[in-house]
mmCIF file of C-alpha atoms and ligand atoms in Angstrom:
data_model
loop_
_atom_site.group_PDB
_atom_site.id
_atom_site.type_symbol
_atom_site.label_atom_id
_atom_site.label_comp_id
_atom_site.label_asym_id
_atom_site.label_seq_id
_atom_site.Cartn_x
_atom_site.Cartn_y
_atom_site.Cartn_z
ATOM 1 C CA MET A 74 -6.463 -20.157 -0.579
ATOM 2 C CA ARG A 75 -7.809 -17.773 0.783
ATOM 3 C CA LEU A 76 -8.203 -15.007 -1.530
ATOM 4 C CA GLN A 77 -9.717 -17.209 -3.965
ATOM 5 C CA GLY A 78 -11.748 -15.657 -6.697
ATOM 6 C CA LYS A 79 -11.597 -11.889 -5.487
ATOM 7 C CA THR A 80 -10.434 -8.809 -7.948
ATOM 8 C CA ILE A 81 -7.457 -6.720 -5.902
ATOM 9 C CA ILE A 82 -5.803 -3.598 -7.152
ATOM 10 C CA ILE A 83 -2.171 -3.597 -5.792
ATOM 11 C CA THR A 84 -0.776 -0.127 -6.685
ATOM 12 C CA GLY A 85 3.239 0.175 -6.413
ATOM 13 C CA ALA A 86 3.315 -3.183 -7.602
ATOM 14 C CA SER A 87 6.524 -2.688 -9.485
ATOM 15 C CA SER A 88 9.075 -3.448 -6.135
ATOM 16 C CA GLY A 89 8.997 -3.849 -2.602
ATOM 17 C CA ILE A 90 5.947 -3.996 -0.155
ATOM 18 C CA GLY A 91 3.742 -4.409 -4.004
ATOM 19 C CA LYS A 92 5.581 -7.103 -5.802
ATOM 20 C CA ALA A 93 5.633 -9.632 -2.601
ATOM 21 C CA ALA A 94 2.432 -8.343 -2.371
ATOM 22 C CA THR A 95 1.404 -9.006 -5.870
ATOM 23 C CA ARG A 96 2.883 -12.834 -5.499
ATOM 24 C CA LEU A 97 1.014 -13.573 -2.243
ATOM 25 C CA PHE A 98 -2.374 -12.484 -3.566
ATOM 26 C CA ALA A 99 -1.972 -14.135 -6.567
ATOM 27 C CA LYS A 100 -0.612 -17.564 -4.791
ATOM 28 C CA ASP A 101 -3.780 -17.260 -2.577
ATOM 29 C CA GLY A 102 -5.838 -17.079 -5.797
ATOM 30 C CA ALA A 103 -6.834 -13.904 -6.050
ATOM 31 C CA ASN A 104 -6.743 -12.058 -9.912
ATOM 32 C CA VAL A 105 -4.539 -9.169 -9.564
ATOM 33 C CA VAL A 106 -4.818 -5.862 -10.982
ATOM 34 C CA LEU A 107 -1.038 -4.001 -10.881
ATOM 35 C CA SER A 108 -0.562 -0.809 -10.967
ATOM 36 C CA ALA A 109 2.852 1.830 -11.214
ATOM 37 C CA ARG A 110 4.759 3.575 -13.827
ATOM 38 C CA ARG A 111 7.612 0.860 -14.497
ATOM 39 C CA GLY A 112 5.397 -0.651 -17.042
ATOM 40 C CA GLU A 113 8.499 -3.252 -17.954
ATOM 41 C CA LEU A 114 9.015 -4.161 -14.546
ATOM 42 C CA LEU A 115 4.163 -4.695 -14.080
ATOM 43 C CA ALA A 116 4.056 -6.254 -17.287
ATOM 44 C CA LYS A 117 6.973 -9.200 -16.434
ATOM 45 C CA LEU A 118 5.703 -9.268 -12.778
ATOM 46 C CA ALA A 119 1.842 -9.943 -14.785
ATOM 47 C CA THR A 120 3.647 -12.437 -17.123
ATOM 48 C CA GLU A 121 5.265 -14.214 -14.082
ATOM 49 C CA ILE A 122 1.754 -14.762 -11.701
ATOM 50 C CA CYS A 123 0.098 -16.351 -15.474
ATOM 51 C CA ASP A 124 2.615 -18.453 -16.156
ATOM 52 C CA ALA A 125 2.055 -20.132 -13.486
ATOM 53 C CA GLY A 126 -1.531 -20.421 -13.345
ATOM 54 C CA GLY A 127 -2.471 -17.308 -11.668
ATOM 55 C CA GLN A 128 -4.750 -14.170 -12.976
ATOM 56 C CA ALA A 129 -3.069 -10.820 -13.929
ATOM 57 C CA ILE A 130 -3.097 -7.685 -15.814
ATOM 58 C CA ALA A 131 -0.762 -4.861 -15.437
ATOM 59 C CA VAL A 132 -1.607 -0.719 -15.852
ATOM 60 C CA ALA A 133 1.236 0.804 -16.074
ATOM 61 C CA GLY A 134 0.542 4.727 -14.731
ATOM 62 C CA ASP A 135 1.429 7.848 -12.840
ATOM 63 C CA ILE A 136 -1.086 7.001 -9.619
ATOM 64 C CA ARG A 137 -0.960 11.095 -8.785
ATOM 65 C CA ASP A 138 -3.461 10.805 -12.049
ATOM 66 C CA ASP A 139 -6.806 10.672 -11.404
ATOM 67 C CA ASP A 140 -7.078 8.979 -15.217
ATOM 68 C CA HIS A 141 -5.057 6.125 -13.845
ATOM 69 C CA ALA A 142 -6.546 5.344 -11.213
ATOM 70 C CA ALA A 143 -9.961 5.342 -12.796
ATOM 71 C CA SER A 144 -8.598 2.977 -15.519
ATOM 72 C CA LEU A 145 -7.119 0.633 -12.688
ATOM 73 C CA VAL A 146 -10.805 -0.419 -11.840
ATOM 74 C CA GLU A 147 -12.060 -0.166 -15.660
ATOM 75 C CA ALA A 148 -9.365 -2.835 -16.174
ATOM 76 C CA ALA A 149 -10.949 -5.059 -12.829
ATOM 77 C CA GLU A 150 -14.047 -4.655 -14.180
ATOM 78 C CA SER A 151 -13.061 -5.343 -17.877
ATOM 79 C CA THR A 152 -11.212 -8.316 -17.188
ATOM 80 C CA PHE A 153 -12.654 -9.795 -14.078
ATOM 81 C CA GLY A 154 -16.013 -9.191 -14.157
ATOM 82 C CA GLY A 155 -15.793 -6.428 -10.850
ATOM 83 C CA LEU A 156 -13.334 -4.808 -7.863
ATOM 84 C CA ASP A 157 -13.698 -6.956 -4.347
ATOM 85 C CA GLY A 158 -10.251 -5.339 -2.641
ATOM 86 C CA ALA A 159 -7.514 -2.596 -3.116
ATOM 87 C CA PHE A 160 -4.036 -2.818 -1.357
ATOM 88 C CA ASN A 161 -3.182 1.047 -1.966
ATOM 89 C CA ASN A 162 0.378 1.027 -1.112
ATOM 90 C CA ALA A 163 2.352 3.386 -3.849
ATOM 91 C CA GLY A 164 4.400 5.686 -2.112
ATOM 92 C CA ALA A 165 7.671 7.818 -1.921
ATOM 93 C CA VAL A 166 9.838 9.452 0.324
ATOM 94 C CA GLY A 167 11.328 12.781 -1.489
ATOM 95 C CA THR A 168 14.194 14.697 -0.905
ATOM 96 C CA MET A 169 14.417 14.797 3.380
ATOM 97 C CA ALA A 170 14.854 17.943 4.500
ATOM 98 C CA ALA A 171 14.202 19.548 7.885
ATOM 99 C CA VAL A 172 10.542 21.471 7.525
ATOM 100 C CA ALA A 173 12.243 24.829 7.619
ATOM 101 C CA ASP A 174 14.209 23.638 4.462
ATOM 102 C CA LEU A 175 11.627 22.225 3.061
ATOM 103 C CA ASP A 176 10.798 23.337 -0.749
ATOM 104 C CA ALA A 177 6.841 23.412 -1.382
ATOM 105 C CA LEU A 178 7.349 20.687 -5.183
ATOM 106 C CA THR A 179 8.894 18.623 -2.357
ATOM 107 C CA TRP A 180 5.674 18.906 0.123
ATOM 108 C CA ASP A 181 3.508 18.192 -3.063
ATOM 109 C CA THR A 182 4.847 15.861 -5.146
ATOM 110 C CA VAL A 183 4.830 13.364 -1.802
ATOM 111 C CA LEU A 184 1.360 14.612 -0.766
ATOM 112 C CA ASP A 185 0.382 13.692 -3.957
ATOM 113 C CA THR A 186 1.732 10.280 -4.335
ATOM 114 C CA ASN A 187 1.149 9.331 -1.164
ATOM 115 C CA LEU A 188 -2.684 10.683 0.231
ATOM 116 C CA LYS A 189 -4.041 12.416 -2.503
ATOM 117 C CA ALA A 190 -3.329 9.197 -5.321
ATOM 118 C CA ALA A 191 -4.609 7.528 -2.392
ATOM 119 C CA PHE A 192 -7.915 9.686 -2.151
ATOM 120 C CA PHE A 193 -8.096 9.229 -6.308
ATOM 121 C CA CYS A 194 -7.643 5.604 -6.479
ATOM 122 C CA ALA A 195 -10.488 5.503 -3.257
ATOM 123 C CA LYS A 196 -12.896 7.285 -4.773
ATOM 124 C CA HIS A 197 -13.034 5.349 -8.109
ATOM 125 C CA GLN A 198 -13.319 1.656 -6.158
ATOM 126 C CA VAL A 199 -15.609 2.292 -3.834
ATOM 127 C CA LYS A 200 -17.939 2.625 -6.668
ATOM 128 C CA ALA A 201 -17.157 -0.207 -8.194
ATOM 129 C CA MET A 202 -17.527 -2.164 -4.285
ATOM 130 C CA MET A 203 -20.603 -0.282 -3.872
ATOM 131 C CA GLU A 204 -22.083 -2.269 -6.878
ATOM 132 C CA ARG A 205 -20.604 -5.224 -5.457
ATOM 133 C CA GLY A 206 -21.908 -4.733 -1.778
ATOM 134 C CA SER A 207 -18.887 -5.499 -0.483
ATOM 135 C CA GLY A 208 -15.441 -5.030 -0.652
ATOM 136 C CA ALA A 209 -11.969 -3.708 1.616
ATOM 137 C CA ILE A 210 -9.424 -1.412 1.166
ATOM 138 C CA VAL A 211 -6.158 -1.472 2.627
ATOM 139 C CA PHE A 212 -3.642 1.763 2.564
ATOM 140 C CA THR A 213 0.122 1.611 3.532
ATOM 141 C CA GLY A 214 0.494 4.141 6.009
ATOM 142 C CA SER A 215 4.006 3.939 8.489
ATOM 143 C CA PHE A 216 5.111 4.254 11.362
ATOM 144 C CA VAL A 217 7.005 7.363 10.625
ATOM 145 C CA GLY A 218 4.165 10.152 11.753
ATOM 146 C CA VAL A 219 2.148 8.253 13.890
ATOM 147 C CA THR A 220 4.435 6.502 16.230
ATOM 148 C CA ILE A 221 7.720 8.055 15.517
ATOM 149 C CA GLY A 222 8.447 11.658 14.356
ATOM 150 C CA LEU A 223 11.912 11.373 12.220
ATOM 151 C CA PRO A 224 13.653 13.878 11.652
ATOM 152 C CA GLY A 225 13.446 15.206 8.086
ATOM 153 C CA MET A 226 10.375 13.890 7.067
ATOM 154 C CA GLY A 227 7.974 16.434 7.589
ATOM 155 C CA ALA A 228 6.255 15.806 4.017
ATOM 156 C CA TYR A 229 6.111 12.088 4.241
ATOM 157 C CA ALA A 230 4.671 11.717 8.207
ATOM 158 C CA ALA A 231 2.388 14.331 7.679
ATOM 159 C CA SER A 232 0.946 12.300 4.382
ATOM 160 C CA LYS A 233 1.047 8.926 5.915
ATOM 161 C CA ALA A 234 -0.618 10.815 8.913
ATOM 162 C CA GLY A 235 -3.515 11.829 7.257
ATOM 163 C CA LEU A 236 -3.767 8.656 5.354
ATOM 164 C CA ILE A 237 -5.127 7.282 8.814
ATOM 165 C CA GLY A 238 -8.170 10.095 9.132
ATOM 166 C CA LEU A 239 -9.271 9.175 5.173
ATOM 167 C CA THR A 240 -9.315 5.576 6.759
ATOM 168 C CA GLN A 241 -11.547 6.088 9.875
ATOM 169 C CA VAL A 242 -13.838 8.539 7.951
ATOM 170 C CA MET A 243 -14.336 6.033 5.084
ATOM 171 C CA ALA A 244 -14.626 2.853 7.367
ATOM 172 C CA ALA A 245 -17.253 5.232 9.085
ATOM 173 C CA GLU A 246 -19.030 6.215 5.716
ATOM 174 C CA LEU A 247 -18.796 2.907 4.628
ATOM 175 C CA GLY A 248 -19.726 0.425 7.063
ATOM 176 C CA ARG A 249 -23.400 -0.061 6.102
ATOM 177 C CA SER A 250 -22.004 -0.316 2.876
ATOM 178 C CA GLY A 251 -19.920 -3.545 3.392
ATOM 179 C CA ILE A 252 -16.782 -1.748 2.711
ATOM 180 C CA ARG A 253 -14.012 -2.842 5.233
ATOM 181 C CA VAL A 254 -11.133 0.125 4.940
ATOM 182 C CA ASN A 255 -8.230 0.249 7.137
ATOM 183 C CA ALA A 256 -4.667 1.207 7.233
ATOM 184 C CA LEU A 257 -1.447 -0.852 7.765
ATOM 185 C CA LEU A 258 1.815 0.571 9.192
ATOM 186 C CA PRO A 259 4.625 -1.303 8.179
ATOM 187 C CA GLY A 260 8.317 -0.787 10.129
ATOM 188 C CA GLY A 261 11.488 -0.603 8.119
ATOM 189 C CA THR A 262 11.036 -3.512 5.131
ATOM 190 C CA ARG A 263 14.165 -4.449 3.093
ATOM 191 C CA THR A 264 12.795 -2.861 -0.210
ATOM 192 C CA GLU A 265 14.447 0.291 -3.202
ATOM 193 C CA MET A 266 12.533 2.342 -0.266
ATOM 194 C CA ALA A 267 14.827 1.832 2.579
ATOM 195 C CA SER A 268 18.480 2.583 2.347
ATOM 196 C CA SER A 269 21.142 0.594 0.792
ATOM 197 C CA ASP A 270 23.643 1.490 3.248
ATOM 198 C CA PRO A 271 24.515 -1.277 5.698
ATOM 199 C CA GLY A 272 25.015 0.938 8.564
ATOM 200 C CA THR A 273 21.818 3.026 8.718
ATOM 201 C CA LEU A 274 20.079 -0.268 7.592
ATOM 202 C CA ASP A 275 21.653 -0.856 10.764
ATOM 203 C CA ALA A 276 20.881 1.957 12.859
ATOM 204 C CA ILE A 277 16.422 1.597 11.130
ATOM 205 C CA ALA A 278 16.908 -2.512 12.473
ATOM 206 C CA SER A 279 17.992 -1.023 16.231
ATOM 207 C CA MET A 280 14.735 1.261 16.409
ATOM 208 C CA HIS A 281 13.296 -2.039 16.453
ATOM 209 C CA ALA A 282 12.211 -4.434 19.803
ATOM 210 C CA LEU A 283 13.223 -6.979 17.018
ATOM 211 C CA GLN A 284 16.578 -5.376 16.091
ATOM 212 C CA ARG A 285 16.261 -6.056 11.875
ATOM 213 C CA ILE A 286 13.870 -4.385 9.692
ATOM 214 C CA ALA A 287 10.615 -6.606 7.544
ATOM 215 C CA GLU A 288 11.165 -8.712 4.490
ATOM 216 C CA PRO A 289 8.291 -7.103 2.292
ATOM 217 C CA GLU A 290 6.934 -10.681 2.497
ATOM 218 C CA GLU A 291 5.871 -9.554 5.851
ATOM 219 C CA ILE A 292 4.219 -7.002 5.627
ATOM 220 C CA ALA A 293 2.330 -8.148 2.743
ATOM 221 C CA ARG A 294 1.140 -11.477 4.263
ATOM 222 C CA VAL A 295 -0.978 -8.483 7.318
ATOM 223 C CA ALA A 296 -2.186 -6.669 3.986
ATOM 224 C CA GLY A 297 -3.644 -9.941 2.735
ATOM 225 C CA PHE A 298 -5.354 -10.629 5.993
ATOM 226 C CA LEU A 299 -6.994 -7.454 6.098
ATOM 227 C CA LEU A 300 -7.821 -7.375 3.038
ATOM 228 C CA SER A 301 -9.494 -11.355 3.282
ATOM 229 C CA ASP A 302 -12.473 -12.722 4.728
ATOM 230 C CA GLU A 303 -10.587 -13.617 7.921
ATOM 231 C CA ALA A 304 -10.615 -9.840 8.439
ATOM 232 C CA SER A 305 -14.199 -10.137 8.522
ATOM 233 C CA PHE A 306 -14.580 -7.529 11.611
ATOM 234 C CA ILE A 307 -11.905 -5.332 10.847
ATOM 235 C CA THR A 308 -12.109 -1.635 9.689
ATOM 236 C CA GLY A 309 -11.017 2.166 10.390
ATOM 237 C CA ALA A 310 -8.296 0.269 12.108
ATOM 238 C CA SER A 311 -4.631 1.672 11.683
ATOM 239 C CA ILE A 312 -2.300 -1.808 11.882
ATOM 240 C CA CYS A 313 0.717 -1.294 13.264
ATOM 241 C CA ALA A 314 3.629 -4.247 11.120
ATOM 242 C CA ASP A 315 6.719 -2.777 13.107
ATOM 243 C CA GLY A 316 8.752 -5.205 14.332
ATOM 244 C CA GLY A 317 7.931 -3.445 17.849
ATOM 245 C CA ASN A 318 9.246 -0.690 16.689
ATOM 246 C CA SER A 319 5.973 1.626 18.526
ATOM 247 C CA ILE A 320 6.918 0.249 22.121
ATOM 248 C CA PHE A 321 10.805 0.209 21.992
ATOM 249 C CA LYS A 322 12.886 2.231 23.756
ATOM 250 C CA LEU A 323 16.620 1.685 24.848
HETATM 251 N N1 NAP B 428 9.944 0.301 3.208
HETATM 252 C C1 NAP B 428 10.023 0.468 4.177
HETATM 253 O O1 NAP B 428 10.570 0.979 5.418
HETATM 254 C C2 NAP B 428 8.886 1.478 4.215
HETATM 255 C C3 NAP B 428 8.136 1.355 5.976
HETATM 256 C C4 NAP B 428 6.431 2.058 6.079
HETATM 257 C C5 NAP B 428 6.194 2.137 5.110
HETATM 258 N N2 NAP B 428 6.612 1.584 3.914
HETATM 259 C C6 NAP B 428 5.639 2.283 2.470
HETATM 260 O O2 NAP B 428 5.122 1.016 2.149
HETATM 261 C C7 NAP B 428 4.890 0.975 0.563
HETATM 262 C C8 NAP B 428 5.732 0.587 -0.607
HETATM 263 O O3 NAP B 428 6.980 1.162 -0.522
HETATM 264 P P1 NAP B 428 8.028 0.006 -0.547
HETATM 265 O O4 NAP B 428 8.821 0.137 0.700
HETATM 266 O O5 NAP B 428 7.993 -0.879 -0.806
HETATM 267 O O6 NAP B 428 9.155 1.499 -1.432
HETATM 268 P P2 NAP B 428 9.041 0.821 -2.570
HETATM 269 O O7 NAP B 428 10.020 -0.551 -3.528
HETATM 270 O O8 NAP B 428 9.977 1.717 -3.450
HETATM 271 O O9 NAP B 428 7.521 0.950 -3.745
HETATM 272 C C9 NAP B 428 7.458 1.397 -3.572
HETATM 273 C C10 NAP B 428 6.584 1.935 -4.756
HETATM 274 O O10 NAP B 428 5.605 3.073 -5.695
HETATM 275 C C11 NAP B 428 4.944 3.151 -5.959
HETATM 276 N N3 NAP B 428 5.657 4.216 -6.359
HETATM 277 C C12 NAP B 428 6.165 5.124 -6.888
HETATM 278 N N4 NAP B 428 5.548 6.564 -6.470
HETATM 279 C C13 NAP B 428 4.822 6.354 -7.808
HETATM 280 C C14 NAP B 428 4.054 7.518 -8.533
HETATM 281 N N5 NAP B 428 4.254 8.139 -8.716
HETATM 282 N N6 NAP B 428 3.048 6.520 -9.633
HETATM 283 C C15 NAP B 428 2.947 5.174 -9.474
HETATM 284 N N7 NAP B 428 3.818 3.860 -8.656
HETATM 285 C C16 NAP B 428 4.756 5.122 -7.820
HETATM 286 C C17 NAP B 428 6.470 2.801 -7.006
HETATM 287 O O11 NAP B 428 6.388 2.447 -8.522
HETATM 288 P P3 NAP B 428 7.272 3.179 -9.410
HETATM 289 O O12 NAP B 428 8.753 3.724 -9.351
HETATM 290 O O13 NAP B 428 7.436 1.804 -10.744
HETATM 291 O O14 NAP B 428 6.350 3.821 -10.251
HETATM 292 C C18 NAP B 428 6.678 1.545 -5.753
HETATM 293 O O15 NAP B 428 6.670 0.596 -6.417
HETATM 294 C C19 NAP B 428 5.007 3.043 0.599
HETATM 295 O O16 NAP B 428 3.583 4.016 0.820
HETATM 296 C C20 NAP B 428 5.830 3.244 1.099
HETATM 297 O O17 NAP B 428 5.713 4.296 1.927
HETATM 298 C C21 NAP B 428 7.879 1.495 3.169
#
């Protein structure tokens, strides 16, 4: 119950890492505010949490919309009385193409979803946390763009590398206010985002020292730790939960 009584926003909660985080955080005692576009999936998950005795509300919307980012904080405050943490996790890969062939629409869509939306979310979250005098924010980065350059993923890599800069600046700005900000860098993880093709999954697995990809719960556990008071002296960090892909080369 390391998140007992904390109110936490989780974006990208309709599937994958965000869905696993929702279940885990609620089990650990958090009140959870869920965001994603697929409202039916969100509502189903919120009902599952409430039926199990937890506290959850679903707020469907597009994370690229600043008003949606604001509405998540408003929901946390009006339903649970404030905000303690945020797992800004929503993300998209977009159409893969070599940089020379990358079109501006793909670039903008990926950067807007992964980086600009994270900024929108954080801006509103920080104001609420400052009222509390404490808080913790975790952005989901990636190994891509930080430890490995994967061909075809220029926009995605740029967005995820950008999150690290945002994390560092926010941590520096907010340390005095008792707010911690960290980036979590997962390795390949078995979600909708990862390929469903077994051959591709095997190829991704082979990039990791552990020779497998992660289950979403393995990444969610690290996010839960970073949002909890157990991580009270960790801020401005980019924490790899990458199965050793950053140190592995055959
Ligand atoms: N899977 C991996 O191998 C891997 C590795 C490193 C990092 N990551 C990162 O982990 C995070 C979670 O991804 P995942 O692996 O769990 O994939 P996923 O199952 O595809 O989940 C992505 C989530 O983001 C949400 N989302 C995407 N675009 C959105 C938008 N415009 N507005 C609102 N929500 C949006 C999706 O919800 P809706 O579609 O319902 O809107 C979904 O809940 C991402 O930031 C991803 O970049 C994943």
